[in-house]
mmCIF file of C-alpha atoms in Angstrom:
data_model
loop_
_atom_site.group_PDB
_atom_site.id
_atom_site.type_symbol
_atom_site.label_atom_id
_atom_site.label_comp_id
_atom_site.label_asym_id
_atom_site.label_seq_id
_atom_site.Cartn_x
_atom_site.Cartn_y
_atom_site.Cartn_z
ATOM 1 C CA MET P 1 -33.618 9.222 36.941
ATOM 2 C CA PRO P 2 -31.555 11.835 35.079
ATOM 3 C CA ARG P 3 -30.636 14.923 37.084
ATOM 4 C CA PHE P 4 -32.303 18.172 36.100
ATOM 5 C CA GLY P 5 -29.884 20.135 33.940
ATOM 6 C CA SER P 6 -27.705 17.125 33.127
ATOM 7 C CA MET P 7 -25.854 17.157 29.818
ATOM 8 C CA ILE P 8 -26.990 14.958 26.950
ATOM 9 C CA ASP P 9 -24.602 12.013 27.090
ATOM 10 C CA LEU P 10 -24.741 9.515 24.240
ATOM 11 C CA ALA P 11 -21.299 8.012 24.793
ATOM 12 C CA GLY P 12 -21.167 4.438 23.574
ATOM 13 C CA ARG P 13 -24.267 4.812 21.393
ATOM 14 C CA ARG P 14 -24.242 4.170 17.656
ATOM 15 C CA ALA P 15 -26.396 6.499 15.579
ATOM 16 C CA VAL P 16 -27.495 6.286 11.947
ATOM 17 C CA VAL P 17 -28.423 9.574 10.278
ATOM 18 C CA THR P 18 -29.733 9.436 6.720
ATOM 19 C CA GLY P 19 -29.239 12.310 4.329
ATOM 20 C CA ALA P 20 -26.398 13.400 6.614
ATOM 21 C CA GLY P 21 -24.235 14.922 3.915
ATOM 22 C CA SER P 22 -25.837 18.351 4.212
ATOM 23 C CA GLY P 23 -28.575 20.435 5.819
ATOM 24 C CA ILE P 24 -30.532 19.054 8.757
ATOM 25 C CA GLY P 25 -28.844 15.655 8.510
ATOM 26 C CA ARG P 26 -25.383 17.175 8.738
ATOM 27 C CA ALA P 27 -26.415 19.265 11.742
ATOM 28 C CA CYS P 28 -27.880 16.176 13.457
ATOM 29 C CA ALA P 29 -24.727 14.171 12.784
ATOM 30 C CA HIS P 30 -22.595 16.920 14.344
ATOM 31 C CA ARG P 31 -24.880 17.305 17.368
ATOM 32 C CA LEU P 32 -25.105 13.591 18.137
ATOM 33 C CA ALA P 33 -21.361 13.206 17.729
ATOM 34 C CA ALA P 34 -20.826 16.129 20.101
ATOM 35 C CA ALA P 35 -22.935 14.222 22.647
ATOM 36 C CA GLY P 36 -20.612 11.240 22.320
ATOM 37 C CA ALA P 37 -22.369 8.996 19.795
ATOM 38 C CA HIS P 38 -20.538 7.318 16.940
ATOM 39 C CA VAL P 39 -22.451 8.426 13.861
ATOM 40 C CA LEU P 40 -22.924 6.573 10.605
ATOM 41 C CA VAL P 41 -23.206 9.322 8.013
ATOM 42 C CA VAL P 42 -25.550 7.914 5.373
ATOM 43 C CA ASP P 43 -25.873 9.773 2.092
ATOM 44 C CA ILE P 44 -26.161 9.082 -1.634
ATOM 45 C CA ASP P 45 -23.342 11.593 -2.212
ATOM 46 C CA ALA P 46 -20.107 9.769 -1.398
ATOM 47 C CA GLU P 47 -18.011 12.934 -1.217
ATOM 48 C CA ALA P 48 -20.454 14.682 1.133
ATOM 49 C CA ALA P 49 -20.736 11.612 3.379
ATOM 50 C CA ALA P 50 -16.965 11.298 3.618
ATOM 51 C CA LYS P 51 -16.543 15.000 4.402
ATOM 52 C CA VAL P 52 -19.072 15.027 7.241
ATOM 53 C CA ALA P 53 -17.777 11.732 8.637
ATOM 54 C CA ALA P 54 -14.246 13.158 8.717
ATOM 55 C CA GLU P 55 -15.502 16.266 10.545
ATOM 56 C CA ILE P 56 -17.024 14.198 13.369
ATOM 57 C CA SER P 57 -14.846 11.044 13.361
ATOM 58 C CA GLY P 58 -17.853 9.099 12.123
ATOM 59 C CA THR P 59 -18.307 6.429 9.486
ATOM 60 C CA PRO P 60 -19.452 7.302 5.964
ATOM 61 C CA VAL P 61 -22.062 5.032 4.397
ATOM 62 C CA VAL P 62 -22.927 5.583 0.749
ATOM 63 C CA ALA P 63 -26.444 4.368 0.021
ATOM 64 C CA ASP P 64 -29.317 5.009 -2.366
ATOM 65 C CA LEU P 65 -32.415 4.873 -0.182
ATOM 66 C CA SER P 66 -34.662 4.338 -3.195
ATOM 67 C CA GLU P 67 -33.119 0.849 -3.502
ATOM 68 C CA PRO P 68 -34.423 -1.572 -0.826
ATOM 69 C CA ASP P 69 -31.088 -3.348 -0.372
ATOM 70 C CA PHE P 70 -29.521 -0.212 1.123
ATOM 71 C CA VAL P 71 -30.102 -1.724 4.574
ATOM 72 C CA ARG P 72 -27.270 -4.191 3.896
ATOM 73 C CA ALA P 73 -24.865 -1.291 4.344
ATOM 74 C CA ILE P 74 -26.082 -0.692 7.923
ATOM 75 C CA PRO P 75 -24.018 -2.673 10.453
ATOM 76 C CA PRO P 76 -25.629 -4.206 13.548
ATOM 77 C CA GLY P 77 -25.696 -2.442 16.875
ATOM 78 C CA THR P 78 -27.639 0.689 15.955
ATOM 79 C CA ASP P 79 -29.075 2.512 18.978
ATOM 80 C CA ILE P 80 -30.369 5.702 17.318
ATOM 81 C CA VAL P 81 -31.934 6.261 13.914
ATOM 82 C CA VAL P 82 -32.590 9.699 12.478
ATOM 83 C CA ASN P 83 -34.691 9.306 9.336
ATOM 84 C CA ASN P 84 -33.908 12.553 7.560
ATOM 85 C CA ALA P 85 -33.182 11.856 3.885
ATOM 86 C CA GLY P 86 -35.592 13.325 1.383
ATOM 87 C CA PHE P 87 -36.051 15.460 -1.673
ATOM 88 C CA GLN P 88 -38.701 17.688 -3.151
ATOM 89 C CA HIS P 89 -40.466 18.142 -6.469
ATOM 90 C CA VAL P 90 -42.855 21.038 -7.065
ATOM 91 C CA ALA P 91 -45.585 20.665 -9.705
ATOM 92 C CA PRO P 92 -49.372 20.588 -10.027
ATOM 93 C CA ILE P 93 -50.849 17.111 -9.606
ATOM 94 C CA GLU P 94 -51.851 16.843 -13.266
ATOM 95 C CA GLU P 95 -48.239 17.538 -14.279
ATOM 96 C CA PHE P 96 -46.528 15.578 -11.499
ATOM 97 C CA PRO P 97 -44.375 12.742 -12.939
ATOM 98 C CA PRO P 98 -45.612 9.426 -11.481
ATOM 99 C CA GLU P 99 -42.079 8.055 -11.331
ATOM 100 C CA VAL P 100 -40.974 11.015 -9.195
ATOM 101 C CA PHE P 101 -43.994 10.587 -6.908
ATOM 102 C CA SER P 102 -43.045 6.929 -6.453
ATOM 103 C CA LYS P 103 -39.384 7.679 -5.751
ATOM 104 C CA ILE P 104 -40.228 10.303 -3.126
ATOM 105 C CA LEU P 105 -42.358 7.740 -1.284
ATOM 106 C CA LYS P 106 -39.588 5.142 -1.553
ATOM 107 C CA VAL P 107 -36.970 7.455 -0.055
ATOM 108 C CA MET P 108 -39.150 9.164 2.548
ATOM 109 C CA VAL P 109 -41.531 6.385 3.665
ATOM 110 C CA GLU P 110 -40.364 2.949 2.554
ATOM 111 C CA ALA P 111 -36.712 3.550 3.430
ATOM 112 C CA PRO P 112 -37.500 4.653 7.015
ATOM 113 C CA PHE P 113 -39.718 1.571 7.388
ATOM 114 C CA LEU P 114 -36.997 -0.743 6.067
ATOM 115 C CA LEU P 115 -34.308 0.835 8.233
ATOM 116 C CA VAL P 116 -36.390 0.676 11.396
ATOM 117 C CA ARG P 117 -37.417 -2.886 10.571
ATOM 118 C CA GLU P 118 -33.724 -3.761 10.329
ATOM 119 C CA VAL P 119 -32.627 -2.215 13.632
ATOM 120 C CA LEU P 120 -35.585 -2.841 15.940
ATOM 121 C CA PRO P 121 -34.685 -6.440 16.893
ATOM 122 C CA GLY P 122 -31.309 -5.294 18.227
ATOM 123 C CA MET P 123 -32.868 -2.360 20.062
ATOM 124 C CA TYR P 124 -35.437 -4.683 21.614
ATOM 125 C CA GLU P 125 -32.705 -7.079 22.699
ATOM 126 C CA ARG P 126 -30.733 -4.260 24.362
ATOM 127 C CA GLY P 127 -33.871 -2.650 25.836
ATOM 128 C CA TRP P 128 -33.085 0.816 24.459
ATOM 129 C CA GLY P 129 -33.547 2.677 21.194
ATOM 130 C CA ARG P 130 -34.400 6.067 19.775
ATOM 131 C CA ILE P 131 -36.114 6.670 16.434
ATOM 132 C CA VAL P 132 -36.383 10.304 15.367
ATOM 133 C CA ASN P 133 -38.170 10.996 12.108
ATOM 134 C CA ILE P 134 -37.547 14.347 10.478
ATOM 135 C CA SER P 135 -41.022 15.131 9.268
ATOM 136 C CA SER P 136 -42.160 18.622 8.327
ATOM 137 C CA VAL P 137 -44.918 21.107 8.894
ATOM 138 C CA HIS P 138 -46.116 19.464 5.671
ATOM 139 C CA GLY P 139 -46.663 16.310 7.702
ATOM 140 C CA LEU P 140 -49.266 18.322 9.607
ATOM 141 C CA ARG P 141 -50.517 20.757 6.965
ATOM 142 C CA ALA P 142 -50.771 20.593 3.172
ATOM 143 C CA SER P 143 -49.554 22.998 0.515
ATOM 144 C CA PRO P 144 -50.364 23.052 -3.189
ATOM 145 C CA TYR P 145 -47.934 21.651 -5.780
ATOM 146 C CA LYS P 146 -46.231 19.291 -3.297
ATOM 147 C CA SER P 147 -48.465 16.232 -3.501
ATOM 148 C CA ALA P 148 -45.704 13.635 -3.106
ATOM 149 C CA TYR P 149 -43.834 15.417 -0.310
ATOM 150 C CA VAL P 150 -47.012 16.128 1.671
ATOM 151 C CA THR P 151 -48.185 12.540 1.203
ATOM 152 C CA ALA P 152 -44.809 11.148 2.288
ATOM 153 C CA LYS P 153 -44.533 13.304 5.395
ATOM 154 C CA HIS P 154 -48.098 12.475 6.482
ATOM 155 C CA ALA P 155 -47.245 8.787 6.053
ATOM 156 C CA LEU P 156 -44.032 9.185 8.054
ATOM 157 C CA GLU P 157 -46.036 10.711 10.903
ATOM 158 C CA GLY P 158 -48.267 7.628 10.970
ATOM 159 C CA LEU P 159 -45.344 5.222 10.769
ATOM 160 C CA SER P 160 -43.645 7.004 13.657
ATOM 161 C CA LYS P 161 -46.693 6.613 15.896
ATOM 162 C CA THR P 162 -46.947 2.913 15.095
ATOM 163 C CA ILE P 163 -43.269 2.392 15.930
ATOM 164 C CA ALA P 164 -43.872 4.219 19.216
ATOM 165 C CA LEU P 165 -46.722 1.911 20.216
ATOM 166 C CA GLU P 166 -44.846 -1.258 19.312
ATOM 167 C CA GLY P 167 -41.519 -0.118 20.729
ATOM 168 C CA ALA P 168 -42.664 1.222 24.108
ATOM 169 C CA PRO P 169 -42.583 -2.137 25.958
ATOM 170 C CA HIS P 170 -38.989 -2.597 24.752
ATOM 171 C CA GLY P 171 -37.525 0.780 25.740
ATOM 172 C CA VAL P 172 -37.717 2.229 22.222
ATOM 173 C CA THR P 173 -39.182 5.664 21.567
ATOM 174 C CA SER P 174 -40.252 7.136 18.248
ATOM 175 C CA ASN P 175 -41.041 10.764 17.551
ATOM 176 C CA CYS P 176 -41.355 13.209 14.672
ATOM 177 C CA VAL P 177 -39.677 16.581 14.527
ATOM 178 C CA SER P 178 -41.687 18.740 12.158
ATOM 179 C CA PRO P 179 -39.973 21.941 11.062
ATOM 180 C CA ALA P 180 -41.209 24.610 8.706
ATOM 181 C CA TYR P 181 -38.722 25.947 6.159
ATOM 182 C CA VAL P 182 -35.128 25.315 7.217
ATOM 183 C CA ARG P 183 -32.092 26.994 5.700
ATOM 184 C CA THR P 184 -30.910 23.963 3.687
ATOM 185 C CA PRO P 185 -29.962 23.160 0.069
ATOM 186 C CA LEU P 186 -33.378 21.488 -0.347
ATOM 187 C CA VAL P 187 -35.158 24.721 0.547
ATOM 188 C CA GLU P 188 -32.816 26.800 -1.612
ATOM 189 C CA ASN P 189 -33.729 24.581 -4.552
ATOM 190 C CA GLN P 190 -37.419 24.941 -3.728
ATOM 191 C CA ILE P 191 -37.235 28.710 -3.929
ATOM 192 C CA GLY P 192 -36.307 28.560 -7.609
ATOM 193 C CA ALA P 193 -38.910 25.896 -8.362
ATOM 194 C CA GLN P 194 -41.662 27.816 -6.588
ATOM 195 C CA ALA P 195 -40.649 31.025 -8.369
ATOM 196 C CA GLY P 196 -41.107 29.296 -11.708
ATOM 197 C CA THR P 197 -44.397 27.661 -10.751
ATOM 198 C CA HIS P 198 -45.948 30.833 -9.353
ATOM 199 C CA GLY P 199 -44.339 33.258 -11.784
ATOM 200 C CA ILE P 200 -42.798 35.448 -9.070
ATOM 201 C CA GLY P 201 -39.302 36.356 -7.876
ATOM 202 C CA ARG P 202 -37.199 34.381 -5.380
ATOM 203 C CA ASP P 203 -37.542 37.001 -2.629
ATOM 204 C CA GLU P 204 -41.293 37.013 -3.131
ATOM 205 C CA VAL P 205 -41.372 33.221 -2.764
ATOM 206 C CA VAL P 206 -39.697 33.466 0.658
ATOM 207 C CA GLU P 207 -41.862 36.330 1.893
ATOM 208 C CA GLN P 208 -45.238 35.547 0.285
ATOM 209 C CA ILE P 209 -45.244 31.734 0.300
ATOM 210 C CA MET P 210 -42.685 30.225 2.666
ATOM 211 C CA LEU P 211 -42.948 32.633 5.593
ATOM 212 C CA ALA P 212 -46.541 33.813 5.117
ATOM 213 C CA PRO P 213 -48.188 31.217 7.438
ATOM 214 C CA ALA P 214 -45.588 31.604 10.203
ATOM 215 C CA ALA P 215 -45.638 34.143 13.027
ATOM 216 C CA VAL P 216 -41.833 34.178 13.246
ATOM 217 C CA LYS P 217 -40.641 35.564 9.931
ATOM 218 C CA ARG P 218 -37.351 33.818 9.335
ATOM 219 C CA LEU P 219 -35.972 30.521 8.118
ATOM 220 C CA ILE P 220 -35.056 27.944 10.746
ATOM 221 C CA GLU P 221 -31.393 27.076 11.216
ATOM 222 C CA PRO P 222 -30.466 23.360 10.908
ATOM 223 C CA GLU P 223 -28.817 23.471 14.335
ATOM 224 C CA GLU P 224 -32.153 24.360 15.946
ATOM 225 C CA VAL P 225 -33.663 21.162 14.569
ATOM 226 C CA ALA P 226 -30.627 19.118 15.595
ATOM 227 C CA GLU P 227 -30.855 20.337 19.187
ATOM 228 C CA LEU P 228 -34.392 18.977 19.520
ATOM 229 C CA VAL P 229 -33.306 15.694 17.941
ATOM 230 C CA ALA P 230 -30.536 15.386 20.529
ATOM 231 C CA TYR P 231 -32.978 16.150 23.352
ATOM 232 C CA LEU P 232 -35.266 13.326 22.206
ATOM 233 C CA CYS P 233 -32.300 10.948 22.217
ATOM 234 C CA GLY P 234 -31.109 12.047 25.657
ATOM 235 C CA PRO P 235 -32.269 11.157 29.181
ATOM 236 C CA HIS P 236 -35.006 13.793 29.399
ATOM 237 C CA GLY P 237 -36.640 12.490 26.231
ATOM 238 C CA SER P 238 -37.277 9.010 27.615
ATOM 239 C CA PHE P 239 -40.997 9.588 28.268
ATOM 240 C CA MET P 240 -41.675 11.297 24.964
ATOM 241 C CA THR P 241 -42.917 8.935 22.291
ATOM 242 C CA GLY P 242 -45.546 8.953 19.561
ATOM 243 C CA THR P 243 -45.359 12.738 19.374
ATOM 244 C CA SER P 244 -44.929 15.234 16.563
ATOM 245 C CA LEU P 245 -43.042 18.310 17.668
ATOM 246 C CA PRO P 246 -43.453 21.312 15.364
ATOM 247 C CA ILE P 247 -40.625 23.797 14.968
ATOM 248 C CA ASP P 248 -42.685 26.047 12.774
ATOM 249 C CA GLY P 249 -42.639 29.584 14.129
ATOM 250 C CA GLY P 250 -46.347 29.412 14.894
ATOM 251 C CA TRP P 251 -47.484 28.026 11.513
ATOM 252 C CA THR P 252 -49.731 25.351 13.060
ATOM 253 C CA ALA P 253 -51.088 27.777 15.674
ATOM 254 C CA ARG P 254 -53.458 29.115 13.017
#
């Protein structure tokens, strides 16, 4: 049993973090590397992947998660998967482009399924594995104008629970981390889109829309999310599986 207060030690583990070129993914890559893991920095942006990989002595992997063959770029021996990659599109349902809806589900639901499907046999063979799915408060609650994102995150929550039930006999855990608005490029882009959709200013979007449901009135820092991810991958997270852990400043308390 791990000692109370022991450090998170992931030395010798190989981690795959998708969307690791910026935001939450970058923070997770840094945190897991700091714990000793060798991190595969997966991103569609080759320059961003290379930069983060150089910062942490990791391995850059350039991949488009909307294309199913991206899994060929993932080498064997993966112990930890952080499914983080995603993007947002804000529009009313009647104006939502079907091709964008489909791509969001490919990147945020199908790609996690394909990646986990690829790595589970090796995890089962070694008797150890950690799957952490970066969901969202929108995996637990809905918001208008985000039909694809809300749908994808709800689906990811269900996939995570299924992985947990199948993986438990083999030493594999699966959990969702579900933050509210995090200070990332994705959220910065959303502010402008929401301002246009609602016809209000950027500051009003943050105050009246993004932070309105939360009790703690600030954006979350990526490092706060990454710390919980590391905990789930460490020794004290071994009995946590099939859960969804909100980091939402009290949003879901209502």
